[in-house]
PDB file of C-alpha atoms in Angstrom:
ATOM      1  CA  UNK A   1       0.000   0.000   0.000  1.00  0.00           C
ATOM      2  CA  UNK A   2       1.411   3.387  -0.978  1.00  0.00           C
ATOM      3  CA  UNK A   3       1.961   6.203   1.496  1.00  0.00           C
ATOM      4  CA  UNK A   4      -0.768   8.204  -0.212  1.00  0.00           C
ATOM      5  CA  UNK A   5      -3.211   5.321   0.107  1.00  0.00           C
ATOM      6  CA  UNK A   6      -2.382   4.800   3.795  1.00  0.00           C
ATOM      7  CA  UNK A   7      -2.945   8.509   4.506  1.00  0.00           C
ATOM      8  CA  UNK A   8      -6.298   8.379   2.735  1.00  0.00           C
ATOM      9  CA  UNK A   9      -7.374   5.319   4.758  1.00  0.00           C
ATOM     10  CA  UNK A  10      -6.333   6.950   8.063  1.00  0.00           C
ATOM     11  CA  UNK A  11      -8.094  10.192   7.145  1.00  0.00           C
ATOM     12  CA  UNK A  12     -11.232   8.281   6.214  1.00  0.00           C
ATOM     13  CA  UNK A  13     -11.130   6.454   9.551  1.00  0.00           C
ATOM     14  CA  UNK A  14     -10.854   9.729  11.440  1.00  0.00           C
ATOM     15  CA  UNK A  15     -13.857  11.124   9.583  1.00  0.00           C
ATOM     16  CA  UNK A  16     -15.918   8.015  10.385  1.00  0.00           C
ATOM     17  CA  UNK A  17     -14.931   8.224  14.076  1.00  0.00           C
ATOM     18  CA  UNK A  18     -15.873  11.883  14.283  1.00  0.00           C
ATOM     19  CA  UNK A  19     -19.228  11.238  12.612  1.00  0.00           C
ATOM     20  CA  UNK A  20     -19.888   8.371  15.025  1.00  0.00           C
ATOM     21  CA  UNK A  21     -19.064  10.513  18.053  1.00  0.00           C
ATOM     22  CA  UNK A  22     -21.334  13.280  16.795  1.00  0.00           C
ATOM     23  CA  UNK A  23     -24.078  10.706  16.338  1.00  0.00           C
ATOM     24  CA  UNK A  24     -23.699   9.455  19.908  1.00  0.00           C
ATOM     25  CA  UNK A  25     -23.744  13.038  21.202  1.00  0.00           C
ATOM     26  CA  UNK A  26     -26.897  13.848  19.236  1.00  0.00           C
ATOM     27  CA  UNK A  27     -28.778  10.749  20.389  1.00  0.00           C
ATOM     28  CA  UNK A  28     -27.783  11.333  24.012  1.00  0.00           C
ATOM     29  CA  UNK A  29     -28.740  15.002  23.807  1.00  0.00           C
ATOM     30  CA  UNK A  30     -32.111  14.340  22.212  1.00  0.00           C
ATOM     31  CA  UNK A  31     -33.190  11.049  23.715  1.00  0.00           C
ATOM     32  CA  UNK A  32     -30.857  10.303  26.638  1.00  0.00           C
ATOM     33  CA  UNK A  33     -33.458  10.650  29.375  1.00  0.00           C
ATOM     34  CA  UNK A  34     -35.992   8.498  27.529  1.00  0.00           C
ATOM     35  CA  UNK A  35     -33.436   5.776  26.812  1.00  0.00           C
ATOM     36  CA  UNK A  36     -32.091   5.756  30.361  1.00  0.00           C
ATOM     37  CA  UNK A  37     -28.659   6.937  29.262  1.00  0.00           C
ATOM     38  CA  UNK A  38     -26.494   8.674  31.879  1.00  0.00           C
ATOM     39  CA  UNK A  39     -26.527  12.476  31.860  1.00  0.00           C
ATOM     40  CA  UNK A  40     -24.191  14.896  33.609  1.00  0.00           C
ATOM     41  CA  UNK A  41     -25.162  16.175  37.024  1.00  0.00           C
ATOM     42  CA  UNK A  42     -25.592  19.934  36.994  1.00  0.00           C
ATOM     43  CA  UNK A  43     -27.870  22.707  38.202  1.00  0.00           C
ATOM     44  CA  UNK A  44     -29.086  25.575  36.064  1.00  0.00           C
ATOM     45  CA  UNK A  45     -30.379  28.787  37.626  1.00  0.00           C
ATOM     46  CA  UNK A  46     -32.345  31.238  35.489  1.00  0.00           C
ATOM     47  CA  UNK A  47     -33.535  34.498  37.043  1.00  0.00           C
ATOM     48  CA  UNK A  48     -32.884  37.501  34.797  1.00  0.00           C
ATOM     49  CA  UNK A  49     -29.651  35.766  33.843  1.00  0.00           C
ATOM     50  CA  UNK A  50     -28.228  32.252  33.846  1.00  0.00           C
ATOM     51  CA  UNK A  51     -25.791  30.418  36.129  1.00  0.00           C
ATOM     52  CA  UNK A  52     -24.692  26.777  35.907  1.00  0.00           C
ATOM     53  CA  UNK A  53     -23.296  25.033  38.995  1.00  0.00           C
ATOM     54  CA  UNK A  54     -22.522  21.518  40.138  1.00  0.00           C
ATOM     55  CA  UNK A  55     -24.988  19.979  42.631  1.00  0.00           C
ATOM     56  CA  UNK A  56     -22.409  20.472  45.391  1.00  0.00           C
ATOM     57  CA  UNK A  57     -22.039  24.172  44.595  1.00  0.00           C
ATOM     58  CA  UNK A  58     -25.809  24.589  44.324  1.00  0.00           C
ATOM     59  CA  UNK A  59     -26.439  22.978  47.703  1.00  0.00           C
ATOM     60  CA  UNK A  60     -23.867  25.238  49.366  1.00  0.00           C
ATOM     61  CA  UNK A  61     -25.302  28.338  47.695  1.00  0.00           C
ATOM     62  CA  UNK A  62     -28.798  27.412  48.889  1.00  0.00           C
ATOM     63  CA  UNK A  63     -27.598  26.966  52.463  1.00  0.00           C
ATOM     64  CA  UNK A  64     -25.734  30.301  52.435  1.00  0.00           C
ATOM     65  CA  UNK A  65     -28.879  32.080  51.196  1.00  0.00           C
ATOM     66  CA  UNK A  66     -31.138  30.359  53.730  1.00  0.00           C
ATOM     67  CA  UNK A  67     -28.872  31.200  56.663  1.00  0.00           C
ATOM     68  CA  UNK A  68     -28.890  34.839  55.592  1.00  0.00           C
ATOM     69  CA  UNK A  69     -32.685  34.903  55.666  1.00  0.00           C
ATOM     70  CA  UNK A  70     -32.822  33.049  58.979  1.00  0.00           C
ATOM     71  CA  UNK A  71     -30.589  35.776  60.442  1.00  0.00           C
ATOM     72  CA  UNK A  72     -32.933  38.402  58.923  1.00  0.00           C
ATOM     73  CA  UNK A  73     -30.104  39.933  56.928  1.00  0.00           C
ATOM     74  CA  UNK A  74     -30.939  42.155  53.926  1.00  0.00           C
ATOM     75  CA  UNK A  75     -30.904  40.394  50.573  1.00  0.00           C
ATOM     76  CA  UNK A  76     -27.849  42.430  49.664  1.00  0.00           C
ATOM     77  CA  UNK A  77     -25.979  40.490  52.361  1.00  0.00           C
ATOM     78  CA  UNK A  78     -26.751  37.235  50.576  1.00  0.00           C
ATOM     79  CA  UNK A  79     -25.260  38.645  47.366  1.00  0.00           C
ATOM     80  CA  UNK A  80     -22.101  39.620  49.232  1.00  0.00           C
ATOM     81  CA  UNK A  81     -21.881  36.240  50.980  1.00  0.00           C
ATOM     82  CA  UNK A  82     -22.317  34.281  47.754  1.00  0.00           C
ATOM     83  CA  UNK A  83     -19.760  36.412  45.901  1.00  0.00           C
ATOM     84  CA  UNK A  84     -17.305  35.859  48.740  1.00  0.00           C
ATOM     85  CA  UNK A  85     -17.770  32.080  48.771  1.00  0.00           C
ATOM     86  CA  UNK A  86     -17.537  32.057  44.965  1.00  0.00           C
ATOM     87  CA  UNK A  87     -14.127  33.710  45.113  1.00  0.00           C
ATOM     88  CA  UNK A  88     -12.741  31.947  48.163  1.00  0.00           C
ATOM     89  CA  UNK A  89     -13.743  28.355  47.374  1.00  0.00           C
ATOM     90  CA  UNK A  90     -15.891  28.441  44.224  1.00  0.00           C
ATOM     91  CA  UNK A  91     -18.772  27.417  46.494  1.00  0.00           C
ATOM     92  CA  UNK A  92     -17.071  24.192  47.556  1.00  0.00           C
ATOM     93  CA  UNK A  93     -16.512  23.185  51.154  1.00  0.00           C
ATOM     94  CA  UNK A  94     -12.810  22.500  50.700  1.00  0.00           C
ATOM     95  CA  UNK A  95     -10.483  21.149  53.384  1.00  0.00           C
ATOM     96  CA  UNK A  96      -7.442  23.207  52.383  1.00  0.00           C
ATOM     97  CA  UNK A  97      -6.369  26.731  51.494  1.00  0.00           C
ATOM     98  CA  UNK A  98      -3.784  29.417  52.095  1.00  0.00           C
ATOM     99  CA  UNK A  99      -2.031  28.604  55.366  1.00  0.00           C
ATOM    100  CA  UNK A 100      -4.775  27.273  57.668  1.00  0.00           C
ATOM    101  CA  UNK A 101      -7.746  28.571  55.644  1.00  0.00           C
ATOM    102  CA  UNK A 102     -10.672  26.169  55.323  1.00  0.00           C
ATOM    103  CA  UNK A 103     -14.207  25.815  54.039  1.00  0.00           C
ATOM    104  CA  UNK A 104     -16.560  27.863  51.910  1.00  0.00           C
ATOM    105  CA  UNK A 105     -15.234  31.236  53.060  1.00  0.00           C
ATOM    106  CA  UNK A 106     -11.637  30.124  53.681  1.00  0.00           C
ATOM    107  CA  UNK A 107     -11.864  31.147  57.312  1.00  0.00           C
ATOM    108  CA  UNK A 108      -8.805  30.591  59.495  1.00  0.00           C
ATOM    109  CA  UNK A 109      -8.842  28.888  62.909  1.00  0.00           C
ATOM    110  CA  UNK A 110      -5.719  30.864  63.856  1.00  0.00           C
ATOM    111  CA  UNK A 111      -7.639  34.112  63.272  1.00  0.00           C
ATOM    112  CA  UNK A 112     -10.451  33.231  65.641  1.00  0.00           C
ATOM    113  CA  UNK A 113     -13.064  32.027  63.145  1.00  0.00           C
ATOM    114  CA  UNK A 114     -13.560  28.719  64.955  1.00  0.00           C
ATOM    115  CA  UNK A 115     -12.193  25.205  65.062  1.00  0.00           C
ATOM    116  CA  UNK A 116     -11.427  23.381  61.805  1.00  0.00           C
ATOM    117  CA  UNK A 117     -14.495  21.201  62.355  1.00  0.00           C
ATOM    118  CA  UNK A 118     -16.744  24.224  62.908  1.00  0.00           C
ATOM    119  CA  UNK A 119     -15.443  26.136  59.902  1.00  0.00           C
ATOM    120  CA  UNK A 120     -16.122  23.165  57.635  1.00  0.00           C
ATOM    121  CA  UNK A 121     -19.777  23.156  58.667  1.00  0.00           C
ATOM    122  CA  UNK A 122     -21.439  25.320  55.948  1.00  0.00           C
ATOM    123  CA  UNK A 123     -24.079  26.643  58.361  1.00  0.00           C
ATOM    124  CA  UNK A 124     -21.502  27.655  60.941  1.00  0.00           C
ATOM    125  CA  UNK A 125     -19.277  29.262  58.315  1.00  0.00           C
ATOM    126  CA  UNK A 126     -22.160  31.226  56.791  1.00  0.00           C
ATOM    127  CA  UNK A 127     -23.335  32.400  60.207  1.00  0.00           C
ATOM    128  CA  UNK A 128     -19.835  33.624  61.079  1.00  0.00           C
ATOM    129  CA  UNK A 129     -19.569  35.493  57.786  1.00  0.00           C
ATOM    130  CA  UNK A 130     -22.912  37.262  58.236  1.00  0.00           C
ATOM    131  CA  UNK A 131     -22.074  38.144  61.834  1.00  0.00           C
ATOM    132  CA  UNK A 132     -18.797  39.739  60.714  1.00  0.00           C
ATOM    133  CA  UNK A 133     -20.462  41.567  57.803  1.00  0.00           C
ATOM    134  CA  UNK A 134     -23.109  43.012  60.093  1.00  0.00           C
ATOM    135  CA  UNK A 135     -20.362  44.683  62.137  1.00  0.00           C
ATOM    136  CA  UNK A 136     -19.029  46.573  59.097  1.00  0.00           C
ATOM    137  CA  UNK A 137     -20.412  50.089  59.258  1.00  0.00           C
ATOM    138  CA  UNK A 138     -22.101  51.127  56.032  1.00  0.00           C
ATOM    139  CA  UNK A 139     -21.596  47.819  54.225  1.00  0.00           C
ATOM    140  CA  UNK A 140     -25.063  48.122  52.645  1.00  0.00           C
ATOM    141  CA  UNK A 141     -23.893  51.053  50.513  1.00  0.00           C
ATOM    142  CA  UNK A 142     -20.574  49.523  49.462  1.00  0.00           C
ATOM    143  CA  UNK A 143     -19.748  47.694  46.262  1.00  0.00           C
ATOM    144  CA  UNK A 144     -19.928  43.939  46.688  1.00  0.00           C
ATOM    145  CA  UNK A 145     -16.152  43.568  46.612  1.00  0.00           C
ATOM    146  CA  UNK A 146     -15.631  46.354  49.167  1.00  0.00           C
ATOM    147  CA  UNK A 147     -18.085  44.826  51.635  1.00  0.00           C
ATOM    148  CA  UNK A 148     -16.556  41.376  51.195  1.00  0.00           C
ATOM    149  CA  UNK A 149     -13.046  42.738  51.612  1.00  0.00           C
ATOM    150  CA  UNK A 150     -13.898  44.384  54.921  1.00  0.00           C
ATOM    151  CA  UNK A 151     -14.682  40.923  56.260  1.00  0.00           C
ATOM    152  CA  UNK A 152     -12.112  38.805  54.453  1.00  0.00           C
ATOM    153  CA  UNK A 153      -9.084  41.157  54.268  1.00  0.00           C
ATOM    154  CA  UNK A 154      -7.861  39.431  51.126  1.00  0.00           C
ATOM    155  CA  UNK A 155      -4.634  40.149  49.275  1.00  0.00           C
ATOM    156  CA  UNK A 156      -6.836  40.604  46.193  1.00  0.00           C
ATOM    157  CA  UNK A 157      -9.525  43.069  47.320  1.00  0.00           C
ATOM    158  CA  UNK A 158     -11.113  43.509  43.876  1.00  0.00           C
ATOM    159  CA  UNK A 159     -11.473  39.782  43.202  1.00  0.00           C
ATOM    160  CA  UNK A 160     -14.963  39.459  44.673  1.00  0.00           C
ATOM    161  CA  UNK A 161     -16.577  41.877  42.222  1.00  0.00           C
ATOM    162  CA  UNK A 162     -16.356  39.510  39.252  1.00  0.00           C
ATOM    163  CA  UNK A 163     -18.851  37.226  40.995  1.00  0.00           C
ATOM    164  CA  UNK A 164     -21.398  39.951  41.765  1.00  0.00           C
ATOM    165  CA  UNK A 165     -23.626  39.347  38.736  1.00  0.00           C
ATOM    166  CA  UNK A 166     -23.811  35.569  39.217  1.00  0.00           C
ATOM    167  CA  UNK A 167     -24.498  36.106  42.910  1.00  0.00           C
ATOM    168  CA  UNK A 168     -27.361  38.458  42.080  1.00  0.00           C
ATOM    169  CA  UNK A 169     -28.919  35.791  39.860  1.00  0.00           C
ATOM    170  CA  UNK A 170     -28.553  33.132  42.555  1.00  0.00           C
ATOM    171  CA  UNK A 171     -30.005  35.436  45.191  1.00  0.00           C
ATOM    172  CA  UNK A 172     -33.084  36.263  43.108  1.00  0.00           C
ATOM    173  CA  UNK A 173     -33.774  32.580  42.568  1.00  0.00           C
ATOM    174  CA  UNK A 174     -32.966  31.261  46.036  1.00  0.00           C
ATOM    175  CA  UNK A 175     -34.954  33.986  47.796  1.00  0.00           C
ATOM    176  CA  UNK A 176     -38.097  33.303  45.815  1.00  0.00           C
ATOM    177  CA  UNK A 177     -38.181  36.154  43.309  1.00  0.00           C
ATOM    178  CA  UNK A 178     -38.410  33.742  40.362  1.00  0.00           C
ATOM    179  CA  UNK A 179     -40.643  30.767  39.560  1.00  0.00           C
ATOM    180  CA  UNK A 180     -39.134  27.363  38.783  1.00  0.00           C
ATOM    181  CA  UNK A 181     -35.731  29.021  38.521  1.00  0.00           C
ATOM    182  CA  UNK A 182     -33.519  26.250  39.961  1.00  0.00           C
ATOM    183  CA  UNK A 183     -33.434  23.018  37.968  1.00  0.00           C
ATOM    184  CA  UNK A 184     -30.965  20.253  38.794  1.00  0.00           C
ATOM    185  CA  UNK A 185     -30.145  17.110  36.830  1.00  0.00           C
ATOM    186  CA  UNK A 186     -29.144  14.637  39.530  1.00  0.00           C
ATOM    187  CA  UNK A 187     -29.873  11.195  38.086  1.00  0.00           C
ATOM    188  CA  UNK A 188     -31.772   8.257  39.541  1.00  0.00           C
ATOM    189  CA  UNK A 189     -29.048   6.777  41.760  1.00  0.00           C
ATOM    190  CA  UNK A 190     -29.007   8.996  44.884  1.00  0.00           C
ATOM    191  CA  UNK A 191     -26.526   8.501  47.686  1.00  0.00           C
ATOM    192  CA  UNK A 192     -29.370   8.505  50.222  1.00  0.00           C
ATOM    193  CA  UNK A 193     -32.768   6.808  50.142  1.00  0.00           C
ATOM    194  CA  UNK A 194     -35.767   6.012  52.279  1.00  0.00           C
ATOM    195  CA  UNK A 195     -35.876   6.809  56.023  1.00  0.00           C
ATOM    196  CA  UNK A 196     -32.292   8.089  56.162  1.00  0.00           C
ATOM    197  CA  UNK A 197     -32.888  10.485  53.259  1.00  0.00           C
ATOM    198  CA  UNK A 198     -36.222  11.746  54.596  1.00  0.00           C
ATOM    199  CA  UNK A 199     -34.840  12.321  58.083  1.00  0.00           C
ATOM    200  CA  UNK A 200     -31.708  14.112  56.861  1.00  0.00           C
ATOM    201  CA  UNK A 201     -33.707  16.265  54.427  1.00  0.00           C
ATOM    202  CA  UNK A 202     -36.198  17.449  57.025  1.00  0.00           C
ATOM    203  CA  UNK A 203     -33.418  18.120  59.547  1.00  0.00           C
ATOM    204  CA  UNK A 204     -31.338  20.108  57.051  1.00  0.00           C
ATOM    205  CA  UNK A 205     -34.303  22.160  55.848  1.00  0.00           C
ATOM    206  CA  UNK A 206     -35.263  22.986  59.434  1.00  0.00           C
ATOM    207  CA  UNK A 207     -31.718  24.000  60.371  1.00  0.00           C
ATOM    208  CA  UNK A 208     -31.082  26.109  57.266  1.00  0.00           C
ATOM    209  CA  UNK A 209     -34.357  28.033  57.425  1.00  0.00           C
ATOM    210  CA  UNK A 210     -35.036  27.939  61.171  1.00  0.00           C
ATOM    211  CA  UNK A 211     -38.252  25.916  60.859  1.00  0.00           C
ATOM    212  CA  UNK A 212     -38.621  24.125  64.211  1.00  0.00           C
ATOM    213  CA  UNK A 213     -42.033  22.527  63.585  1.00  0.00           C
ATOM    214  CA  UNK A 214     -41.139  20.315  60.614  1.00  0.00           C
ATOM    215  CA  UNK A 215     -41.592  16.608  61.220  1.00  0.00           C
ATOM    216  CA  UNK A 216     -40.480  13.562  59.272  1.00  0.00           C
ATOM    217  CA  UNK A 217     -43.492  12.055  57.433  1.00  0.00           C
ATOM    218  CA  UNK A 218     -44.806   8.757  58.720  1.00  0.00           C
ATOM    219  CA  UNK A 219     -44.365   7.049  55.360  1.00  0.00           C
ATOM    220  CA  UNK A 220     -40.836   8.466  55.086  1.00  0.00           C
ATOM    221  CA  UNK A 221     -41.168   9.150  51.349  1.00  0.00           C
ATOM    222  CA  UNK A 222     -43.054  12.442  51.191  1.00  0.00           C
ATOM    223  CA  UNK A 223     -43.725  15.533  53.287  1.00  0.00           C
ATOM    224  CA  UNK A 224     -45.066  19.063  53.094  1.00  0.00           C
ATOM    225  CA  UNK A 225     -43.467  22.381  53.971  1.00  0.00           C
ATOM    226  CA  UNK A 226     -45.891  25.178  54.974  1.00  0.00           C
ATOM    227  CA  UNK A 227     -45.544  28.331  52.839  1.00  0.00           C
ATOM    228  CA  UNK A 228     -47.161  31.590  53.890  1.00  0.00           C
ATOM    229  CA  UNK A 229     -47.034  32.962  50.343  1.00  0.00           C
ATOM    230  CA  UNK A 230     -45.701  32.242  46.866  1.00  0.00           C
ATOM    231  CA  UNK A 231     -42.324  33.808  47.536  1.00  0.00           C
ATOM    232  CA  UNK A 232     -41.672  31.655  50.601  1.00  0.00           C
ATOM    233  CA  UNK A 233     -42.942  28.641  48.715  1.00  0.00           C
ATOM    234  CA  UNK A 234     -40.391  29.129  45.963  1.00  0.00           C
ATOM    235  CA  UNK A 235     -37.645  29.696  48.524  1.00  0.00           C
ATOM    236  CA  UNK A 236     -38.278  26.251  49.986  1.00  0.00           C
ATOM    237  CA  UNK A 237     -38.927  24.607  46.607  1.00  0.00           C
ATOM    238  CA  UNK A 238     -35.659  25.905  45.170  1.00  0.00           C
ATOM    239  CA  UNK A 239     -33.782  24.874  48.318  1.00  0.00           C
ATOM    240  CA  UNK A 240     -35.179  21.345  48.020  1.00  0.00           C
ATOM    241  CA  UNK A 241     -34.114  21.044  44.387  1.00  0.00           C
ATOM    242  CA  UNK A 242     -30.702  22.494  45.259  1.00  0.00           C
ATOM    243  CA  UNK A 243     -30.222  19.736  47.830  1.00  0.00           C
ATOM    244  CA  UNK A 244     -31.725  16.968  45.696  1.00  0.00           C
ATOM    245  CA  UNK A 245     -28.405  15.308  44.914  1.00  0.00           C
ATOM    246  CA  UNK A 246     -27.105  15.083  48.480  1.00  0.00           C
ATOM    247  CA  UNK A 247     -30.472  14.262  50.100  1.00  0.00           C
ATOM    248  CA  UNK A 248     -32.100  11.884  47.629  1.00  0.00           C
ATOM    249  CA  UNK A 249     -34.965  14.165  46.591  1.00  0.00           C
ATOM    250  CA  UNK A 250     -37.126  12.562  43.910  1.00  0.00           C
ATOM    251  CA  UNK A 251     -39.871  15.166  43.443  1.00  0.00           C
ATOM    252  CA  UNK A 252     -40.685  18.756  44.430  1.00  0.00           C
ATOM    253  CA  UNK A 253     -44.049  20.363  43.714  1.00  0.00           C
ATOM    254  CA  UNK A 254     -45.349  23.855  44.337  1.00  0.00           C
ATOM    255  CA  UNK A 255     -48.403  25.483  42.825  1.00  0.00           C
ATOM    256  CA  UNK A 256     -48.915  24.056  39.348  1.00  0.00           C
ATOM    257  CA  UNK A 257     -45.251  23.198  38.730  1.00  0.00           C
ATOM    258  CA  UNK A 258     -43.313  20.057  39.529  1.00  0.00           C
ATOM    259  CA  UNK A 259     -39.621  19.130  39.388  1.00  0.00           C
ATOM    260  CA  UNK A 260     -38.564  15.489  39.197  1.00  0.00           C
ATOM    261  CA  UNK A 261     -35.194  13.800  39.393  1.00  0.00           C
ATOM    262  CA  UNK A 262     -36.204  11.712  36.368  1.00  0.00           C
ATOM    263  CA  UNK A 263     -36.373  14.735  34.055  1.00  0.00           C
ATOM    264  CA  UNK A 264     -34.382  17.351  35.972  1.00  0.00           C
ATOM    265  CA  UNK A 265     -36.712  20.164  34.908  1.00  0.00           C
ATOM    266  CA  UNK A 266     -39.894  21.916  36.028  1.00  0.00           C
ATOM    267  CA  UNK A 267     -43.139  21.065  34.243  1.00  0.00           C
ATOM    268  CA  UNK A 268     -46.851  21.700  34.691  1.00  0.00           C
ATOM    269  CA  UNK A 269     -48.529  19.321  37.117  1.00  0.00           C
ATOM    270  CA  UNK A 270     -50.807  16.849  35.390  1.00  0.00           C
ATOM    271  CA  UNK A 271     -54.259  16.575  36.908  1.00  0.00           C
ATOM    272  CA  UNK A 272     -54.511  19.775  38.914  1.00  0.00           C
ATOM    273  CA  UNK A 273     -52.779  22.325  41.055  1.00  0.00           C
ATOM    274  CA  UNK A 274     -51.144  21.649  44.423  1.00  0.00           C
ATOM    275  CA  UNK A 275     -52.150  23.657  47.484  1.00  0.00           C
ATOM    276  CA  UNK A 276     -50.729  27.202  47.261  1.00  0.00           C
ATOM    277  CA  UNK A 277     -49.802  27.197  50.954  1.00  0.00           C
ATOM    278  CA  UNK A 278     -47.439  24.231  50.980  1.00  0.00           C
ATOM    279  CA  UNK A 279     -44.513  22.737  49.119  1.00  0.00           C
ATOM    280  CA  UNK A 280     -44.633  18.998  48.501  1.00  0.00           C
ATOM    281  CA  UNK A 281     -41.490  16.895  48.437  1.00  0.00           C
ATOM    282  CA  UNK A 282     -40.663  13.217  48.075  1.00  0.00           C
ATOM    283  CA  UNK A 283     -37.419  11.279  48.465  1.00  0.00           C
ATOM    284  CA  UNK A 284     -36.415   8.034  46.781  1.00  0.00           C
ATOM    285  CA  UNK A 285     -37.829   5.007  48.563  1.00  0.00           C
ATOM    286  CA  UNK A 286     -35.466   2.496  50.093  1.00  0.00           C
ATOM    287  CA  UNK A 287     -34.542  -0.329  47.728  1.00  0.00           C
TER     288      UNK A 287
END
């Protein structure tokens, strides 16, 4: 076989391989969910803008926002907190950092932020950040990066500002200003199921939002969260979807919309509208 012929054969093989890969991509994109093919785990937030996060990042963002509301901080504080965690850890609860820095906000035990174990608890870390921000005089009127810098004292004081827009989008969605704005694709193989998932989900929701009267449902696969109005309902609904991956959430329903782990998106409820004063949720049953 001549050199020219061998080159032609190789080139033809490359073309066939590329076409095959494109075919696989197209089929997965169009029909993956219906065929049961694996899809990537990700969360998309759309609220006058679009942000894409991993389930881990989304869960941490939802907890940061909820703690801010539980502390009765202005919504602007949530924007600042999210921008800070974006810059410091990219919304991941990491166990390393500069010197002894740890966690979402890269707080340092040696600087009095708490023990390593405390700092790596997202609720504790968020509470400490908000408490420090509240002590900054005039933070409400500062740019996001200036307010964050007063708390963090970073060597890169302007770094937080690049996350301001994404943090605004997340805040609008997580605080209930948008409808069906958080959609996560988490798959059908959760790490938690049944009684363990239901118990952990109810406990986490109660701790994040300060809801002391929530109880684990008797059937352990579904429960309701009281919502005084539509905005609070979407706060809880978006939080539940944000924590779907780590708490085995199978379904969330509020009003006439429903999110399912099977499809990863919000859709109109078939057969009627759910009660406007409660959010419905269900976890995967034990196998």
